[in-house]
Amino acid sequence: MRIVSGMRPTGKLHLGHYFGVIKNWVKLQDEHETFFFVADWHALTTAYKKTSDLKRNIRELMIDWLTLGLDPQKSILFVQSRVKEHAELHLLFSMITPKSWLEWNPTYKDMKYNLLRLQDIALQFKGGLRDVVREFMNMIPYKVEDFERFEEHLLDDLAETFISALFEGEIEPELLKNLNVSKRDFYETDTYGFLGYPVLQAADILIYKGQGVPVGEDQLPHIELTREIARRFNHLYGEIFPEPEALLTETPKVPGTDGRKMSKSYNNAIFFADTEEEVKTKVMKMFTDPQKLRRNDPGRPDLCPVFMYHKLFTKDSSKIEQIDRDCRSGKLGCVDCKRMMLEGLEAFLKPFREKREEIEENVRDVEEIFLEGSSKARELASKTMEEVREAMNLG
Ligand code: SF4
């Protein structure tokens, strides 16, 4: 089976990326024909304003992929923007994709809904502020026209400060806790590129006639959209594209050090590029069962992120059972428990850390690998584009 998948370059990879995605890719490359790409154009759908880190992030991702076991002898590893044919197919697909298909995409709908709720909070805040500011201005001898000139400006600034405070946790309404939206999303994602990114995804997959796409549950609607676009194209211009299947995989849950989903933006991630000292500091600060305040208090390992890490990194299953018992009975303290877990975690991370250092010393080789991968990908992509142009009677 030909498998295609990509990842946005958003910085160094952490344990969540490994167990959620990369470990599965490494397995797939042994059994299938695999294409894995650094989705740098996709990174622009949300973070187009700040591209100063993009080059560095692309390089970090390449290094991490090679560190974690993606093998250029087994997979075609490349950078999306180096294969311009993706953009051409995206354009042609955008001609035949009804707008409603995109507006019904749950990711877009959720984001849109959350943004509207946030805009609403900001507007309410601004409305309340306007009255306070006016009252204040009435108290000082100011000319009305001067006031009007800077009133909007001032309110915008204050509203922005309010939103920042919301996101930085200084103000924490219940609502924000339930919204899966970041400060960046609030300001930046109401664009054509964001609406249309599933069409770009369809082009990324179909340009290689991909038959399988490893995804998580939340990505299923995108694969369905890819299948719909393939069907529509084939119906209009003749059979060119297969309808790719979603390859759902069960992945273990790796919480962040604070028990939430592991994410760079939550500042709770353990990265493969972290030093031994950095990992130790993060582990010793990890959240545990909040009810276990003293060493001898009985704990609830099933609610504790440290115990979840034991399940992943402590090799001896009888030791894990013992930890479970000793935590529940109050025999084991969290500091000792973390130290034990750290041993297993370090044994897991160390070989990757060493490999990463080796790869980093030869960054030129990394560039070469991805250049070569991109040119192999381009060969296949341009063949597909010849068929597409022919079928559509272009130039
Ligand atoms: S003893 Fe270990 S498993 Fe129990 S709460 Fe503390 S850290 Fe978690």
XYZ file of C-alpha atoms and ligand atoms in Angstrom:
403
model
C 0.000 0.000 0.000
C 1.223 3.527 -0.713
C 0.999 5.674 2.407
C 1.260 9.449 2.566
C 1.357 11.656 5.634
C 2.813 14.956 6.771
C 3.570 16.968 9.866
C 3.691 20.704 10.423
C 7.062 22.107 11.435
C 6.190 23.729 14.743
C 9.435 23.095 16.625
C 11.188 20.233 18.345
C 9.346 16.945 18.760
C 8.233 15.699 22.156
C 7.108 12.387 23.634
C 3.510 13.048 22.568
C 4.562 13.295 18.907
C 6.577 10.100 19.163
C 3.923 7.887 20.727
C 1.057 9.548 18.844
C 2.537 9.590 15.335
C 6.193 8.799 14.657
C 6.359 5.359 16.263
C 3.570 4.256 13.952
C 5.266 5.797 10.890
C 8.485 3.943 11.705
C 6.516 0.689 11.737
C 4.648 1.523 8.527
C 7.847 2.214 6.587
C 8.886 -1.436 7.126
C 5.686 -2.756 5.621
C 4.596 -0.246 2.968
C 5.728 2.313 0.412
C 5.790 5.502 2.485
C 5.935 9.233 1.744
C 6.387 11.561 4.728
C 6.562 15.297 4.237
C 7.332 18.369 6.300
C 4.115 20.342 5.825
C 5.585 23.846 5.758
C 2.753 25.328 3.684
C 0.278 23.947 6.206
C 2.166 25.726 8.969
C 1.253 28.975 7.208
C -2.492 28.346 7.455
C -2.350 29.455 11.090
C 1.066 31.006 11.655
C 1.551 33.068 8.514
C 2.388 36.258 10.404
C 5.507 34.969 12.037
C 7.698 33.037 9.651
C 11.011 33.971 11.237
C 11.219 30.562 12.991
C 10.008 28.523 10.060
C 13.377 27.579 8.527
C 14.718 26.564 11.916
C 11.599 24.553 12.707
C 11.812 22.724 9.379
C 15.395 21.759 10.140
C 14.542 20.679 13.690
C 11.775 18.471 12.360
C 14.074 16.853 9.802
C 16.632 16.142 12.528
C 13.983 14.738 14.871
C 12.514 12.485 12.193
C 15.902 10.942 11.451
C 16.646 10.678 15.181
C 13.408 8.853 15.873
C 13.880 6.265 13.163
C 12.448 7.508 9.879
C 14.802 6.038 7.344
C 15.471 7.598 3.918
C 16.297 4.107 2.615
C 12.760 3.019 3.406
C 10.670 6.204 3.121
C 10.612 9.206 0.842
C 11.199 12.112 3.206
C 10.663 15.553 1.743
C 9.560 19.131 2.243
C 6.131 20.035 0.851
C 7.054 23.475 -0.523
C 9.885 21.955 -2.557
C 7.333 20.063 -4.636
C 5.402 22.895 -6.275
C 3.028 20.444 -7.945
C 1.140 20.222 -4.613
C 0.190 23.885 -5.087
C -0.960 23.358 -8.674
C -3.167 20.424 -7.729
C -4.509 22.385 -4.750
C -5.527 25.164 -7.131
C -7.273 22.776 -9.519
C -9.048 20.974 -6.671
C -10.193 24.305 -5.270
C -12.061 24.872 -8.576
C -14.162 21.747 -8.086
C -14.650 21.753 -4.295
C -17.987 23.227 -3.170
C -17.481 25.851 -0.480
C -20.069 24.159 1.738
C -17.878 21.032 2.016
C -15.221 23.194 3.659
C -17.581 25.186 5.832
C -18.961 21.921 7.228
C -15.505 20.683 8.123
C -15.724 20.217 11.935
C -12.277 21.749 12.580
C -13.297 24.896 10.731
C -16.743 24.980 12.336
C -15.308 24.566 15.850
C -12.697 27.202 15.280
C -15.214 29.609 13.807
C -17.619 29.034 16.703
C -14.890 29.494 19.313
C -13.638 32.645 17.630
C -17.135 34.102 17.583
C -17.542 33.356 21.297
C -14.218 35.028 22.040
C -14.992 38.018 19.866
C -18.223 38.295 21.790
C -16.369 38.353 25.131
C -14.006 41.024 23.787
C -16.892 43.139 22.481
C -18.785 42.927 25.758
C -15.649 43.948 27.565
C -15.099 46.832 25.160
C -18.738 47.976 25.602
C -18.386 48.012 29.387
C -15.110 49.835 29.162
C -16.495 52.531 26.874
C -18.890 53.674 29.624
C -16.131 53.733 32.242
C -13.743 55.633 29.961
C -16.455 58.196 29.044
C -17.294 58.789 32.660
C -13.651 59.313 33.426
C -13.183 61.708 30.501
C -16.188 63.761 31.681
C -14.321 64.427 34.878
C -11.370 66.095 33.199
C -11.329 69.220 31.002
C -10.798 67.533 27.654
C -12.122 68.607 24.258
C -14.739 66.127 22.937
C -13.129 65.912 19.457
C -9.717 65.031 21.007
C -11.342 62.342 23.055
C -13.190 60.783 20.108
C -9.973 60.648 18.126
C -8.239 58.378 20.527
C -11.166 56.637 22.192
C -11.338 53.752 19.654
C -7.603 53.371 19.821
C -7.608 53.213 23.565
C -10.475 50.729 23.667
C -8.762 48.485 21.121
C -5.583 48.554 23.193
C -7.473 47.748 26.361
C -9.452 44.972 24.664
C -6.188 43.509 23.402
C -4.727 43.643 26.898
C -7.831 41.913 28.183
C -7.567 39.117 25.619
C -3.864 38.700 26.425
C -4.678 38.460 30.105
C -7.310 35.824 29.318
C -4.864 33.705 27.409
C -2.070 34.161 29.855
C -4.322 32.845 32.612
C -4.530 36.096 34.559
C -8.292 36.071 34.001
C -9.780 32.622 33.685
C -13.469 32.481 32.858
C -15.021 28.998 32.659
C -15.731 29.659 29.017
C -12.100 29.970 28.016
C -11.233 26.677 29.693
C -13.687 24.929 27.387
C -12.567 26.671 24.221
C -9.955 24.867 22.236
C -8.494 28.069 20.855
C -5.207 29.855 21.326
C -4.343 33.532 21.270
C -2.840 33.038 17.843
C -6.090 31.459 16.588
C -8.052 34.391 17.914
C -6.175 36.871 15.815
C -5.121 34.968 12.766
C -7.192 32.102 11.476
C -10.145 33.673 9.725
C -8.495 33.366 6.319
C -9.048 31.703 2.964
C -5.964 29.542 3.594
C -7.400 28.164 6.818
C -10.770 27.418 5.252
C -9.103 25.716 2.289
C -6.431 23.668 4.034
C -8.326 20.355 3.686
C -8.154 20.916 -0.098
C -4.380 21.290 0.170
C -4.340 18.104 2.259
C -6.288 16.308 -0.466
C -3.718 17.488 -3.027
C -0.840 16.348 -0.765
C -2.241 12.829 -0.632
C -3.719 12.397 -4.082
C -0.738 13.775 -5.978
C 1.064 10.544 -4.985
C -2.099 8.496 -5.483
C -1.869 7.649 -1.804
C -3.990 4.678 -0.764
C -3.600 4.951 3.003
C -3.294 7.828 5.430
C -2.417 7.217 9.098
C -4.668 9.494 11.136
C -6.221 10.083 14.519
C -10.024 10.145 14.985
C -10.121 13.929 14.680
C -8.658 13.765 11.178
C -11.278 11.367 9.796
C -13.468 14.123 8.286
C -10.463 15.402 6.330
C -9.817 12.007 4.806
C -13.492 11.758 3.916
C -13.192 15.122 2.174
C -10.127 13.863 0.273
C -12.168 10.869 -0.871
C -15.022 13.139 -1.946
C -12.679 15.382 -3.922
C -11.118 12.316 -5.597
C -14.593 11.019 -6.500
C -15.690 14.382 -7.874
C -12.543 14.769 -9.953
C -12.829 11.219 -11.334
C -16.493 11.783 -12.143
C -15.777 15.056 -14.002
C -12.567 14.198 -15.858
C -12.005 10.426 -15.735
C -10.511 7.938 -13.289
C -7.162 9.219 -12.083
C -7.217 9.155 -8.307
C -7.723 6.319 -5.820
C -9.909 6.934 -2.764
C -7.468 6.707 0.136
C -8.327 4.858 3.318
C -7.858 6.257 6.796
C -5.514 4.042 8.827
C -6.648 4.489 12.402
C -4.126 3.460 15.027
C -4.494 3.045 18.761
C -1.827 5.105 20.453
C -0.997 5.261 24.160
C -1.893 8.445 25.994
C 1.142 10.507 26.982
C 0.044 13.406 29.165
C 2.146 16.515 29.638
C 3.987 17.058 32.912
C 0.896 18.850 34.275
C -1.517 16.074 33.272
C -3.043 17.982 30.331
C -2.420 17.031 26.703
C 1.299 17.336 25.987
C 1.865 20.525 24.017
C 4.630 23.029 23.500
C 2.153 25.855 24.062
C 1.157 24.484 27.490
C 4.816 24.401 28.459
C 4.377 20.834 29.696
C 6.339 18.856 27.111
C 9.410 16.641 27.348
C 11.408 17.045 24.149
C 13.848 14.629 22.568
C 16.273 17.538 22.365
C 16.114 18.165 26.147
C 19.280 17.550 28.124
C 19.344 14.984 30.938
C 19.254 17.847 33.446
C 16.255 19.486 31.768
C 14.332 16.212 31.765
C 15.126 15.658 35.432
C 13.890 19.141 36.362
C 10.665 18.631 34.414
C 10.035 15.208 35.964
C 10.665 16.370 39.523
C 8.136 19.179 38.977
C 5.493 16.865 37.500
C 1.934 16.998 38.779
C 0.769 13.963 40.742
C -2.474 12.969 42.427
C -3.599 16.246 44.068
C -5.019 14.300 47.027
C -1.616 12.868 47.927
C -0.173 15.830 49.782
C 2.145 14.001 52.193
C 4.361 11.022 51.603
C 2.119 8.687 53.603
C -1.207 9.798 52.126
C -2.796 7.091 49.975
C -2.691 8.030 46.263
C -4.658 7.221 43.122
C -2.169 6.121 40.449
C -4.846 5.951 37.768
C -5.214 9.753 38.046
C -1.491 10.466 38.135
C 0.576 11.399 35.049
C 3.743 10.011 36.661
C 2.110 6.594 36.831
C 1.129 6.827 33.150
C 4.818 7.380 32.394
C 5.718 4.350 34.518
C 3.464 2.281 32.276
C 5.422 3.482 29.242
C 8.976 3.571 30.518
C 9.328 1.181 33.459
C 10.209 -2.077 31.800
C 9.416 -4.507 34.631
C 5.648 -5.016 34.894
C 5.893 -6.462 38.423
C 7.599 -3.225 39.476
C 4.703 -1.221 38.024
C 2.227 -3.356 39.987
C 4.255 -2.791 43.128
C 4.237 0.996 42.553
C 0.480 0.863 42.094
C 0.039 -0.987 45.406
C 2.533 1.149 47.337
C 0.999 4.384 46.060
C -2.494 3.295 47.086
C -1.382 2.196 50.543
C 0.656 5.362 51.168
C 3.907 3.414 51.380
C 5.486 5.210 48.429
C 6.148 8.956 48.269
C 5.882 10.922 45.024
C 9.522 12.068 45.043
C 10.806 8.482 45.149
C 8.214 7.424 42.622
C 9.366 10.141 40.208
C 13.013 9.138 40.663
C 12.175 5.562 39.755
C 10.249 6.671 36.701
C 13.077 8.971 35.631
C 15.425 5.974 35.394
C 13.206 4.286 32.815
C 12.518 7.526 30.960
C 16.219 8.319 30.723
C 17.022 4.808 29.497
C 14.462 5.419 26.741
C 15.645 8.945 25.846
C 19.408 8.473 26.028
C 19.957 6.575 22.756
C 17.790 9.113 20.922
C 19.724 11.982 22.499
C 23.025 10.481 21.361
C 21.740 9.846 17.869
C 20.400 13.396 17.699
C 23.790 14.823 18.621
C 25.443 12.769 15.877
C 22.914 13.904 13.289
C 23.217 17.544 14.376
C 26.942 17.416 13.691
C 26.212 16.622 10.049
C 23.368 18.943 9.251
C 24.499 19.060 5.626
C 23.687 15.357 5.289
C 20.220 16.044 6.647
C 19.682 18.733 4.002
C 20.914 16.312 1.322
C 18.523 13.587 2.447
C 15.540 15.916 2.206
C 16.695 17.411 -1.110
C 16.977 13.960 -2.580
C 13.615 12.947 -1.096
C 12.004 16.076 -2.527
C 13.322 15.371 -5.992
C 12.058 11.743 -5.862
C 8.656 13.022 -4.708
C 8.636 15.625 -7.480
C 9.215 12.957 -10.127
C 6.068 11.120 -9.128
C 4.073 14.317 -8.517
C 4.861 15.685 -11.964
C 3.734 12.435 -13.607
C 0.377 12.748 -11.833
C 0.119 16.399 -12.891
C 0.695 15.452 -16.534
C -2.269 13.074 -16.301
C -4.362 15.731 -14.555
C -3.600 18.438 -17.121
C -4.351 16.029 -19.944
C -7.639 14.960 -18.355
C -8.705 18.590 -17.821
C -7.578 19.698 -21.295
C -5.198 22.262 -19.902
C -2.397 23.971 -21.898
S 3.282 7.840 44.411
Fe 3.693 7.889 42.237
S 1.846 7.167 41.266
Fe 1.336 7.713 43.392
S 0.601 9.822 43.228
Fe 2.782 9.902 43.757
S 3.799 10.054 41.782
Fe 1.734 9.385 41.383
